[in-house]
């Protein structure tokens, strides 16, 4: 019986792994057939994100909501940033920002929000001002002042692209499940952060979140979008898996607190080292709760 269970488990693993590989690449007779699954493959895959288990409020003994920054300059976070040039790469590989923007535009992600509390909804039209800068050159202004029609070559358009994304802000909750007896993490929201489009090519540009997405609402989209796996390109990860398993490096810049959830830089200013130490202090405080549960 144990041998049969082992064989069945191994076969299931190979079936799942094969579904992650670039579909039909070894059987394609033309480039157009690469990545195209047959109806039988689609029916057998049943490829959906792993469902969250139900957690009753009475089972939560302790919880703490935190906000983290994922800085894309760090090598461990490159999977969220690249590829930024999609002209010379397959259509199955996109950066996280491209996946989010494409899904918002085509309606796969129906709701986007103004802040991390998800109280004020926005539309794509609402955030166009934050994504695009349209400016008129001096020659264009002279043309307008002379009463002439503005020529298109005198209009500069600057769009926020994946290359401009500097970091991501994520909101999540650490909670101790007394039924399971362990500390767990649940991702609640994510926001791409870029320089202010009005000052994007200057030294005075500040980083601003473009919009917030409620993470459970975007899991289907993020599960279908795959991330390059540097260890084995035949088995890419999904963005949903990568983020849920916390395969990124982030540091805490805000936690829920009595001062209106004030950020770390609001009470420790102009000292990056002390801000990092405060981030580590908050992280250790959360982790110590689980350790203290088993101390006598």
PDB file of C-alpha atoms in Angstrom:
ATOM      1  CA  UNK A   1       0.000   0.000   0.000  1.00  0.00           C
ATOM      2  CA  UNK A   2       2.845   2.367   0.878  1.00  0.00           C
ATOM      3  CA  UNK A   3       4.612   1.549  -2.384  1.00  0.00           C
ATOM      4  CA  UNK A   4       1.472   2.336  -4.389  1.00  0.00           C
ATOM      5  CA  UNK A   5       1.073   5.663  -2.580  1.00  0.00           C
ATOM      6  CA  UNK A   6       4.705   6.544  -3.289  1.00  0.00           C
ATOM      7  CA  UNK A   7       4.371   5.730  -6.988  1.00  0.00           C
ATOM      8  CA  UNK A   8       1.155   7.755  -7.226  1.00  0.00           C
ATOM      9  CA  UNK A   9       2.799  10.736  -5.513  1.00  0.00           C
ATOM     10  CA  UNK A  10       5.800  10.631  -7.866  1.00  0.00           C
ATOM     11  CA  UNK A  11       3.536  10.482 -10.917  1.00  0.00           C
ATOM     12  CA  UNK A  12       1.520  13.470  -9.652  1.00  0.00           C
ATOM     13  CA  UNK A  13       4.703  15.468  -9.104  1.00  0.00           C
ATOM     14  CA  UNK A  14       5.912  14.758 -12.630  1.00  0.00           C
ATOM     15  CA  UNK A  15       2.488  15.660 -14.031  1.00  0.00           C
ATOM     16  CA  UNK A  16       2.483  18.993 -12.224  1.00  0.00           C
ATOM     17  CA  UNK A  17       6.082  19.736 -13.206  1.00  0.00           C
ATOM     18  CA  UNK A  18       5.399  18.979 -16.853  1.00  0.00           C
ATOM     19  CA  UNK A  19       2.497  21.412 -16.856  1.00  0.00           C
ATOM     20  CA  UNK A  20       4.841  24.232 -15.831  1.00  0.00           C
ATOM     21  CA  UNK A  21       7.266  23.687 -18.709  1.00  0.00           C
ATOM     22  CA  UNK A  22       6.883  25.675 -21.903  1.00  0.00           C
ATOM     23  CA  UNK A  23       4.023  23.782 -23.495  1.00  0.00           C
ATOM     24  CA  UNK A  24       4.543  21.761 -26.663  1.00  0.00           C
ATOM     25  CA  UNK A  25       8.094  23.045 -27.280  1.00  0.00           C
ATOM     26  CA  UNK A  26       9.409  19.567 -28.171  1.00  0.00           C
ATOM     27  CA  UNK A  27       6.467  18.660 -30.401  1.00  0.00           C
ATOM     28  CA  UNK A  28       5.964  21.970 -32.230  1.00  0.00           C
ATOM     29  CA  UNK A  29       6.313  21.898 -36.002  1.00  0.00           C
ATOM     30  CA  UNK A  30       6.338  25.703 -36.231  1.00  0.00           C
ATOM     31  CA  UNK A  31       7.116  28.539 -33.780  1.00  0.00           C
ATOM     32  CA  UNK A  32       3.413  29.380 -33.582  1.00  0.00           C
ATOM     33  CA  UNK A  33       2.717  26.051 -31.898  1.00  0.00           C
ATOM     34  CA  UNK A  34       5.141  26.685 -29.027  1.00  0.00           C
ATOM     35  CA  UNK A  35       3.286  27.417 -25.806  1.00  0.00           C
ATOM     36  CA  UNK A  36      -0.078  26.300 -27.197  1.00  0.00           C
ATOM     37  CA  UNK A  37      -1.692  23.519 -25.185  1.00  0.00           C
ATOM     38  CA  UNK A  38      -4.151  21.042 -26.628  1.00  0.00           C
ATOM     39  CA  UNK A  39      -7.676  20.785 -25.228  1.00  0.00           C
ATOM     40  CA  UNK A  40      -6.720  17.501 -23.581  1.00  0.00           C
ATOM     41  CA  UNK A  41      -3.741  19.109 -21.819  1.00  0.00           C
ATOM     42  CA  UNK A  42      -5.877  21.994 -20.578  1.00  0.00           C
ATOM     43  CA  UNK A  43      -8.494  19.590 -19.246  1.00  0.00           C
ATOM     44  CA  UNK A  44      -5.880  17.498 -17.424  1.00  0.00           C
ATOM     45  CA  UNK A  45      -3.853  20.387 -16.003  1.00  0.00           C
ATOM     46  CA  UNK A  46      -6.524  21.831 -13.693  1.00  0.00           C
ATOM     47  CA  UNK A  47      -3.948  24.494 -12.944  1.00  0.00           C
ATOM     48  CA  UNK A  48      -5.353  26.761 -10.243  1.00  0.00           C
ATOM     49  CA  UNK A  49      -3.808  28.598  -7.301  1.00  0.00           C
ATOM     50  CA  UNK A  50      -3.737  26.714  -4.042  1.00  0.00           C
ATOM     51  CA  UNK A  51      -6.783  27.758  -2.054  1.00  0.00           C
ATOM     52  CA  UNK A  52      -6.320  29.429   1.315  1.00  0.00           C
ATOM     53  CA  UNK A  53      -7.641  27.451   4.227  1.00  0.00           C
ATOM     54  CA  UNK A  54     -10.460  28.928   6.261  1.00  0.00           C
ATOM     55  CA  UNK A  55      -9.258  30.661   9.433  1.00  0.00           C
ATOM     56  CA  UNK A  56     -11.882  31.436  12.060  1.00  0.00           C
ATOM     57  CA  UNK A  57     -11.457  34.694  13.946  1.00  0.00           C
ATOM     58  CA  UNK A  58     -11.607  32.742  17.212  1.00  0.00           C
ATOM     59  CA  UNK A  59      -8.521  30.776  16.159  1.00  0.00           C
ATOM     60  CA  UNK A  60      -6.374  33.905  15.816  1.00  0.00           C
ATOM     61  CA  UNK A  61      -4.587  34.320  19.132  1.00  0.00           C
ATOM     62  CA  UNK A  62      -2.314  37.144  17.937  1.00  0.00           C
ATOM     63  CA  UNK A  63      -1.976  39.218  14.778  1.00  0.00           C
ATOM     64  CA  UNK A  64      -0.010  42.172  13.470  1.00  0.00           C
ATOM     65  CA  UNK A  65      -0.408  43.949  10.122  1.00  0.00           C
ATOM     66  CA  UNK A  66       2.791  45.235   8.550  1.00  0.00           C
ATOM     67  CA  UNK A  67       3.825  47.055   5.380  1.00  0.00           C
ATOM     68  CA  UNK A  68       7.079  46.134   3.606  1.00  0.00           C
ATOM     69  CA  UNK A  69       9.199  47.551   0.806  1.00  0.00           C
ATOM     70  CA  UNK A  70      10.594  45.183  -1.817  1.00  0.00           C
ATOM     71  CA  UNK A  71      13.500  47.060  -3.390  1.00  0.00           C
ATOM     72  CA  UNK A  72      14.095  45.829  -6.942  1.00  0.00           C
ATOM     73  CA  UNK A  73      17.792  46.724  -6.942  1.00  0.00           C
ATOM     74  CA  UNK A  74      18.446  43.632  -4.834  1.00  0.00           C
ATOM     75  CA  UNK A  75      19.379  40.527  -6.775  1.00  0.00           C
ATOM     76  CA  UNK A  76      16.943  38.276  -4.916  1.00  0.00           C
ATOM     77  CA  UNK A  77      14.085  40.511  -6.130  1.00  0.00           C
ATOM     78  CA  UNK A  78      15.088  40.500  -9.811  1.00  0.00           C
ATOM     79  CA  UNK A  79      12.335  37.985 -10.614  1.00  0.00           C
ATOM     80  CA  UNK A  80       9.767  40.703  -9.922  1.00  0.00           C
ATOM     81  CA  UNK A  81      11.567  43.292 -12.075  1.00  0.00           C
ATOM     82  CA  UNK A  82      12.693  41.496 -15.234  1.00  0.00           C
ATOM     83  CA  UNK A  83      12.146  41.292 -18.155  1.00  0.00           C
ATOM     84  CA  UNK A  84      11.751  45.014 -18.805  1.00  0.00           C
ATOM     85  CA  UNK A  85      12.227  44.761 -22.584  1.00  0.00           C
ATOM     86  CA  UNK A  86       9.526  42.552 -24.090  1.00  0.00           C
ATOM     87  CA  UNK A  87      10.404  43.117 -27.749  1.00  0.00           C
ATOM     88  CA  UNK A  88      12.943  40.303 -27.941  1.00  0.00           C
ATOM     89  CA  UNK A  89      11.487  37.732 -25.564  1.00  0.00           C
ATOM     90  CA  UNK A  90       8.619  35.245 -25.587  1.00  0.00           C
ATOM     91  CA  UNK A  91       5.105  36.393 -24.741  1.00  0.00           C
ATOM     92  CA  UNK A  92       4.969  33.964 -21.808  1.00  0.00           C
ATOM     93  CA  UNK A  93       7.556  35.951 -19.830  1.00  0.00           C
ATOM     94  CA  UNK A  94       6.611  39.334 -18.383  1.00  0.00           C
ATOM     95  CA  UNK A  95       7.558  41.404 -15.364  1.00  0.00           C
ATOM     96  CA  UNK A  96       5.150  41.694 -12.459  1.00  0.00           C
ATOM     97  CA  UNK A  97       4.258  45.277 -13.419  1.00  0.00           C
ATOM     98  CA  UNK A  98       3.392  44.253 -16.991  1.00  0.00           C
ATOM     99  CA  UNK A  99       1.207  41.428 -15.659  1.00  0.00           C
ATOM    100  CA  UNK A 100      -0.649  43.773 -13.312  1.00  0.00           C
ATOM    101  CA  UNK A 101      -1.115  46.540 -15.894  1.00  0.00           C
ATOM    102  CA  UNK A 102      -2.258  44.166 -18.637  1.00  0.00           C
ATOM    103  CA  UNK A 103      -4.750  42.543 -16.261  1.00  0.00           C
ATOM    104  CA  UNK A 104      -6.109  45.923 -15.151  1.00  0.00           C
ATOM    105  CA  UNK A 105      -6.521  47.074 -18.751  1.00  0.00           C
ATOM    106  CA  UNK A 106      -8.303  43.951 -19.972  1.00  0.00           C
ATOM    107  CA  UNK A 107     -10.483  43.657 -16.877  1.00  0.00           C
ATOM    108  CA  UNK A 108      -9.013  40.482 -15.364  1.00  0.00           C
ATOM    109  CA  UNK A 109      -8.290  42.554 -12.266  1.00  0.00           C
ATOM    110  CA  UNK A 110     -11.522  44.461 -11.797  1.00  0.00           C
ATOM    111  CA  UNK A 111     -10.709  46.522  -8.710  1.00  0.00           C
ATOM    112  CA  UNK A 112      -7.750  48.750  -7.928  1.00  0.00           C
ATOM    113  CA  UNK A 113      -7.497  51.027  -4.929  1.00  0.00           C
ATOM    114  CA  UNK A 114      -6.074  54.367  -3.907  1.00  0.00           C
ATOM    115  CA  UNK A 115      -4.381  53.181  -0.715  1.00  0.00           C
ATOM    116  CA  UNK A 116      -3.519  50.085   1.270  1.00  0.00           C
ATOM    117  CA  UNK A 117      -6.736  50.206   3.297  1.00  0.00           C
ATOM    118  CA  UNK A 118      -8.785  49.391   0.162  1.00  0.00           C
ATOM    119  CA  UNK A 119     -11.491  51.924   0.967  1.00  0.00           C
ATOM    120  CA  UNK A 120     -11.387  54.075  -2.183  1.00  0.00           C
ATOM    121  CA  UNK A 121     -11.638  52.352  -5.561  1.00  0.00           C
ATOM    122  CA  UNK A 122     -10.040  53.752  -8.691  1.00  0.00           C
ATOM    123  CA  UNK A 123     -10.305  53.071 -12.390  1.00  0.00           C
ATOM    124  CA  UNK A 124      -7.687  52.926 -15.102  1.00  0.00           C
ATOM    125  CA  UNK A 125      -8.800  56.367 -16.241  1.00  0.00           C
ATOM    126  CA  UNK A 126      -8.249  57.704 -12.720  1.00  0.00           C
ATOM    127  CA  UNK A 127      -4.600  56.655 -12.645  1.00  0.00           C
ATOM    128  CA  UNK A 128      -3.683  57.716 -16.182  1.00  0.00           C
ATOM    129  CA  UNK A 129      -2.336  61.001 -14.810  1.00  0.00           C
ATOM    130  CA  UNK A 130       0.065  59.041 -12.601  1.00  0.00           C
ATOM    131  CA  UNK A 131       1.161  56.771 -15.462  1.00  0.00           C
ATOM    132  CA  UNK A 132       1.623  59.261 -18.315  1.00  0.00           C
ATOM    133  CA  UNK A 133       3.165  62.705 -18.714  1.00  0.00           C
ATOM    134  CA  UNK A 134       2.249  64.712 -21.802  1.00  0.00           C
ATOM    135  CA  UNK A 135       4.218  67.927 -22.223  1.00  0.00           C
ATOM    136  CA  UNK A 136       4.664  70.548 -24.931  1.00  0.00           C
ATOM    137  CA  UNK A 137       8.134  71.685 -25.947  1.00  0.00           C
ATOM    138  CA  UNK A 138       9.153  75.325 -26.125  1.00  0.00           C
ATOM    139  CA  UNK A 139       8.843  75.282 -29.902  1.00  0.00           C
ATOM    140  CA  UNK A 140       5.325  73.935 -29.512  1.00  0.00           C
ATOM    141  CA  UNK A 141       4.443  76.734 -27.100  1.00  0.00           C
ATOM    142  CA  UNK A 142       5.760  79.291 -29.602  1.00  0.00           C
ATOM    143  CA  UNK A 143       3.634  77.629 -32.264  1.00  0.00           C
ATOM    144  CA  UNK A 144       0.530  77.931 -30.058  1.00  0.00           C
ATOM    145  CA  UNK A 145       1.313  81.563 -29.223  1.00  0.00           C
ATOM    146  CA  UNK A 146       1.597  82.320 -32.925  1.00  0.00           C
ATOM    147  CA  UNK A 147      -1.963  81.023 -33.407  1.00  0.00           C
ATOM    148  CA  UNK A 148      -0.868  77.936 -35.322  1.00  0.00           C
ATOM    149  CA  UNK A 149      -2.013  74.366 -34.842  1.00  0.00           C
ATOM    150  CA  UNK A 150       0.267  72.385 -32.542  1.00  0.00           C
ATOM    151  CA  UNK A 151       2.406  69.873 -34.468  1.00  0.00           C
ATOM    152  CA  UNK A 152       2.663  66.321 -33.055  1.00  0.00           C
ATOM    153  CA  UNK A 153       6.481  66.439 -33.079  1.00  0.00           C
ATOM    154  CA  UNK A 154       6.373  69.155 -30.435  1.00  0.00           C
ATOM    155  CA  UNK A 155       4.480  66.952 -27.974  1.00  0.00           C
ATOM    156  CA  UNK A 156       6.521  64.820 -25.568  1.00  0.00           C
ATOM    157  CA  UNK A 157       4.870  61.755 -24.069  1.00  0.00           C
ATOM    158  CA  UNK A 158       6.465  59.872 -21.184  1.00  0.00           C
ATOM    159  CA  UNK A 159       4.856  56.662 -19.933  1.00  0.00           C
ATOM    160  CA  UNK A 160       5.670  54.702 -16.810  1.00  0.00           C
ATOM    161  CA  UNK A 161       7.024  51.312 -17.881  1.00  0.00           C
ATOM    162  CA  UNK A 162       8.342  48.239 -16.097  1.00  0.00           C
ATOM    163  CA  UNK A 163      11.840  49.720 -16.235  1.00  0.00           C
ATOM    164  CA  UNK A 164      10.712  52.660 -14.081  1.00  0.00           C
ATOM    165  CA  UNK A 165       9.394  50.530 -11.211  1.00  0.00           C
ATOM    166  CA  UNK A 166      11.810  50.951  -8.310  1.00  0.00           C
ATOM    167  CA  UNK A 167      10.094  48.877  -5.636  1.00  0.00           C
ATOM    168  CA  UNK A 168       6.887  47.227  -4.515  1.00  0.00           C
ATOM    169  CA  UNK A 169       4.967  47.870  -1.335  1.00  0.00           C
ATOM    170  CA  UNK A 170       3.243  44.856   0.161  1.00  0.00           C
ATOM    171  CA  UNK A 171       0.771  44.715   3.009  1.00  0.00           C
ATOM    172  CA  UNK A 172       0.388  41.522   4.969  1.00  0.00           C
ATOM    173  CA  UNK A 173      -0.684  40.108   8.294  1.00  0.00           C
ATOM    174  CA  UNK A 174       1.267  37.844  10.619  1.00  0.00           C
ATOM    175  CA  UNK A 175      -1.059  35.815  12.804  1.00  0.00           C
ATOM    176  CA  UNK A 176      -0.732  32.998  15.316  1.00  0.00           C
ATOM    177  CA  UNK A 177      -3.198  30.212  14.614  1.00  0.00           C
ATOM    178  CA  UNK A 178      -3.863  28.560  17.975  1.00  0.00           C
ATOM    179  CA  UNK A 179      -5.560  25.614  16.268  1.00  0.00           C
ATOM    180  CA  UNK A 180      -2.365  24.794  14.352  1.00  0.00           C
ATOM    181  CA  UNK A 181      -0.042  26.216  16.986  1.00  0.00           C
ATOM    182  CA  UNK A 182       2.109  28.221  14.579  1.00  0.00           C
ATOM    183  CA  UNK A 183       2.790  31.713  13.285  1.00  0.00           C
ATOM    184  CA  UNK A 184       1.640  32.286   9.704  1.00  0.00           C
ATOM    185  CA  UNK A 185       1.682  35.048   7.098  1.00  0.00           C
ATOM    186  CA  UNK A 186      -1.044  36.116   4.678  1.00  0.00           C
ATOM    187  CA  UNK A 187      -0.419  38.649   1.903  1.00  0.00           C
ATOM    188  CA  UNK A 188      -3.204  41.231   1.643  1.00  0.00           C
ATOM    189  CA  UNK A 189      -2.147  43.824  -0.931  1.00  0.00           C
ATOM    190  CA  UNK A 190       0.573  44.882  -3.335  1.00  0.00           C
ATOM    191  CA  UNK A 191       1.417  48.179  -5.051  1.00  0.00           C
ATOM    192  CA  UNK A 192       3.992  49.042  -7.749  1.00  0.00           C
ATOM    193  CA  UNK A 193       6.065  52.085  -6.815  1.00  0.00           C
ATOM    194  CA  UNK A 194       7.795  54.395  -9.293  1.00  0.00           C
ATOM    195  CA  UNK A 195       9.126  57.958  -9.425  1.00  0.00           C
ATOM    196  CA  UNK A 196       6.518  60.692  -9.786  1.00  0.00           C
ATOM    197  CA  UNK A 197       5.874  60.900 -13.523  1.00  0.00           C
ATOM    198  CA  UNK A 198       5.922  64.715 -13.402  1.00  0.00           C
ATOM    199  CA  UNK A 199       9.543  64.690 -12.192  1.00  0.00           C
ATOM    200  CA  UNK A 200      10.632  61.259 -13.393  1.00  0.00           C
ATOM    201  CA  UNK A 201      13.773  62.304 -15.247  1.00  0.00           C
ATOM    202  CA  UNK A 202      14.965  64.793 -12.640  1.00  0.00           C
ATOM    203  CA  UNK A 203      16.852  64.455  -9.372  1.00  0.00           C
ATOM    204  CA  UNK A 204      13.863  65.736  -7.390  1.00  0.00           C
ATOM    205  CA  UNK A 205      11.545  62.834  -8.131  1.00  0.00           C
ATOM    206  CA  UNK A 206       9.987  61.062  -5.133  1.00  0.00           C
ATOM    207  CA  UNK A 207       8.731  57.487  -5.203  1.00  0.00           C
ATOM    208  CA  UNK A 208       4.950  57.098  -5.143  1.00  0.00           C
ATOM    209  CA  UNK A 209       2.679  54.009  -5.179  1.00  0.00           C
ATOM    210  CA  UNK A 210       0.772  53.952  -8.472  1.00  0.00           C
ATOM    211  CA  UNK A 211      -2.181  51.895  -7.225  1.00  0.00           C
ATOM    212  CA  UNK A 212      -2.994  49.102  -4.784  1.00  0.00           C
ATOM    213  CA  UNK A 213      -4.309  45.660  -5.669  1.00  0.00           C
ATOM    214  CA  UNK A 214      -6.097  43.436  -3.167  1.00  0.00           C
ATOM    215  CA  UNK A 215      -3.921  40.341  -3.449  1.00  0.00           C
ATOM    216  CA  UNK A 216      -6.602  37.594  -3.102  1.00  0.00           C
ATOM    217  CA  UNK A 217      -8.479  39.282  -5.951  1.00  0.00           C
ATOM    218  CA  UNK A 218      -5.441  38.966  -8.247  1.00  0.00           C
ATOM    219  CA  UNK A 219      -4.327  35.432  -7.409  1.00  0.00           C
ATOM    220  CA  UNK A 220      -5.836  33.826 -10.519  1.00  0.00           C
ATOM    221  CA  UNK A 221      -3.972  36.277 -12.762  1.00  0.00           C
ATOM    222  CA  UNK A 222      -0.704  35.983 -10.856  1.00  0.00           C
ATOM    223  CA  UNK A 223      -0.887  32.195 -10.887  1.00  0.00           C
ATOM    224  CA  UNK A 224      -1.129  32.076 -14.677  1.00  0.00           C
ATOM    225  CA  UNK A 225       1.865  34.413 -15.077  1.00  0.00           C
ATOM    226  CA  UNK A 226       5.105  32.513 -14.659  1.00  0.00           C
ATOM    227  CA  UNK A 227       8.440  33.637 -13.219  1.00  0.00           C
ATOM    228  CA  UNK A 228      11.770  32.514 -14.620  1.00  0.00           C
ATOM    229  CA  UNK A 229      13.399  29.831 -12.477  1.00  0.00           C
ATOM    230  CA  UNK A 230      17.176  30.215 -12.636  1.00  0.00           C
ATOM    231  CA  UNK A 231      17.732  26.710 -11.270  1.00  0.00           C
ATOM    232  CA  UNK A 232      15.472  24.921 -13.743  1.00  0.00           C
ATOM    233  CA  UNK A 233      13.816  26.750 -16.625  1.00  0.00           C
ATOM    234  CA  UNK A 234      11.554  23.748 -17.297  1.00  0.00           C
ATOM    235  CA  UNK A 235       9.757  24.398 -14.014  1.00  0.00           C
ATOM    236  CA  UNK A 236       9.012  28.118 -13.688  1.00  0.00           C
ATOM    237  CA  UNK A 237       7.264  29.477 -10.625  1.00  0.00           C
ATOM    238  CA  UNK A 238       4.144  31.578 -10.655  1.00  0.00           C
ATOM    239  CA  UNK A 239       4.014  35.081  -9.190  1.00  0.00           C
ATOM    240  CA  UNK A 240       1.351  33.814  -6.805  1.00  0.00           C
ATOM    241  CA  UNK A 241       3.666  31.080  -5.526  1.00  0.00           C
ATOM    242  CA  UNK A 242       6.671  33.388  -5.328  1.00  0.00           C
ATOM    243  CA  UNK A 243       4.864  36.031  -3.272  1.00  0.00           C
ATOM    244  CA  UNK A 244       2.927  33.653  -1.029  1.00  0.00           C
ATOM    245  CA  UNK A 245       6.067  31.714  -0.185  1.00  0.00           C
ATOM    246  CA  UNK A 246       7.913  35.026   0.477  1.00  0.00           C
ATOM    247  CA  UNK A 247      10.703  34.372  -1.995  1.00  0.00           C
ATOM    248  CA  UNK A 248      11.714  38.013  -1.835  1.00  0.00           C
ATOM    249  CA  UNK A 249      13.580  40.304   0.498  1.00  0.00           C
ATOM    250  CA  UNK A 250      11.655  43.173   2.037  1.00  0.00           C
ATOM    251  CA  UNK A 251      11.998  45.390   5.054  1.00  0.00           C
ATOM    252  CA  UNK A 252       9.228  46.736   7.234  1.00  0.00           C
ATOM    253  CA  UNK A 253       8.511  50.429   6.879  1.00  0.00           C
ATOM    254  CA  UNK A 254       5.168  50.562   8.707  1.00  0.00           C
ATOM    255  CA  UNK A 255       3.171  48.577  11.248  1.00  0.00           C
ATOM    256  CA  UNK A 256      -0.261  49.062  12.689  1.00  0.00           C
ATOM    257  CA  UNK A 257       0.074  51.108  15.858  1.00  0.00           C
ATOM    258  CA  UNK A 258      -1.767  53.502  18.142  1.00  0.00           C
ATOM    259  CA  UNK A 259      -0.281  56.540  16.351  1.00  0.00           C
ATOM    260  CA  UNK A 260      -2.434  55.981  13.268  1.00  0.00           C
ATOM    261  CA  UNK A 261      -0.159  53.354  11.700  1.00  0.00           C
ATOM    262  CA  UNK A 262       2.653  55.879  11.380  1.00  0.00           C
ATOM    263  CA  UNK A 263       5.634  54.865   9.257  1.00  0.00           C
ATOM    264  CA  UNK A 264       9.113  54.244  10.620  1.00  0.00           C
ATOM    265  CA  UNK A 265      10.538  57.306   8.868  1.00  0.00           C
ATOM    266  CA  UNK A 266       7.992  59.487  10.644  1.00  0.00           C
ATOM    267  CA  UNK A 267       9.598  58.895  14.033  1.00  0.00           C
ATOM    268  CA  UNK A 268      13.134  58.042  12.845  1.00  0.00           C
ATOM    269  CA  UNK A 269      14.051  60.593  10.198  1.00  0.00           C
ATOM    270  CA  UNK A 270      17.236  61.142   8.189  1.00  0.00           C
ATOM    271  CA  UNK A 271      18.910  58.012   9.527  1.00  0.00           C
ATOM    272  CA  UNK A 272      18.699  55.027   7.187  1.00  0.00           C
ATOM    273  CA  UNK A 273      20.695  52.748   9.494  1.00  0.00           C
ATOM    274  CA  UNK A 274      18.401  53.315  12.465  1.00  0.00           C
ATOM    275  CA  UNK A 275      15.362  52.801  10.222  1.00  0.00           C
ATOM    276  CA  UNK A 276      16.716  49.398   9.170  1.00  0.00           C
ATOM    277  CA  UNK A 277      17.410  48.492  12.793  1.00  0.00           C
ATOM    278  CA  UNK A 278      13.857  49.509  13.705  1.00  0.00           C
ATOM    279  CA  UNK A 279      12.554  47.321  10.877  1.00  0.00           C
ATOM    280  CA  UNK A 280      14.504  44.378  12.287  1.00  0.00           C
ATOM    281  CA  UNK A 281      13.215  45.144  15.794  1.00  0.00           C
ATOM    282  CA  UNK A 282       9.596  44.963  14.584  1.00  0.00           C
ATOM    283  CA  UNK A 283      10.310  41.723  12.733  1.00  0.00           C
ATOM    284  CA  UNK A 284      11.944  40.115  15.765  1.00  0.00           C
ATOM    285  CA  UNK A 285       9.096  41.259  18.020  1.00  0.00           C
ATOM    286  CA  UNK A 286       6.646  39.345  15.821  1.00  0.00           C
ATOM    287  CA  UNK A 287       8.840  36.265  15.609  1.00  0.00           C
ATOM    288  CA  UNK A 288       9.484  36.254  19.359  1.00  0.00           C
ATOM    289  CA  UNK A 289       5.771  35.862  20.032  1.00  0.00           C
ATOM    290  CA  UNK A 290       5.812  32.384  18.541  1.00  0.00           C
ATOM    291  CA  UNK A 291       8.990  31.472  20.440  1.00  0.00           C
ATOM    292  CA  UNK A 292       7.547  32.769  23.704  1.00  0.00           C
ATOM    293  CA  UNK A 293       4.491  30.557  23.269  1.00  0.00           C
ATOM    294  CA  UNK A 294       6.692  27.510  23.879  1.00  0.00           C
ATOM    295  CA  UNK A 295       8.808  28.988  26.689  1.00  0.00           C
ATOM    296  CA  UNK A 296       8.196  27.893  30.239  1.00  0.00           C
TER     297      UNK A 296
END
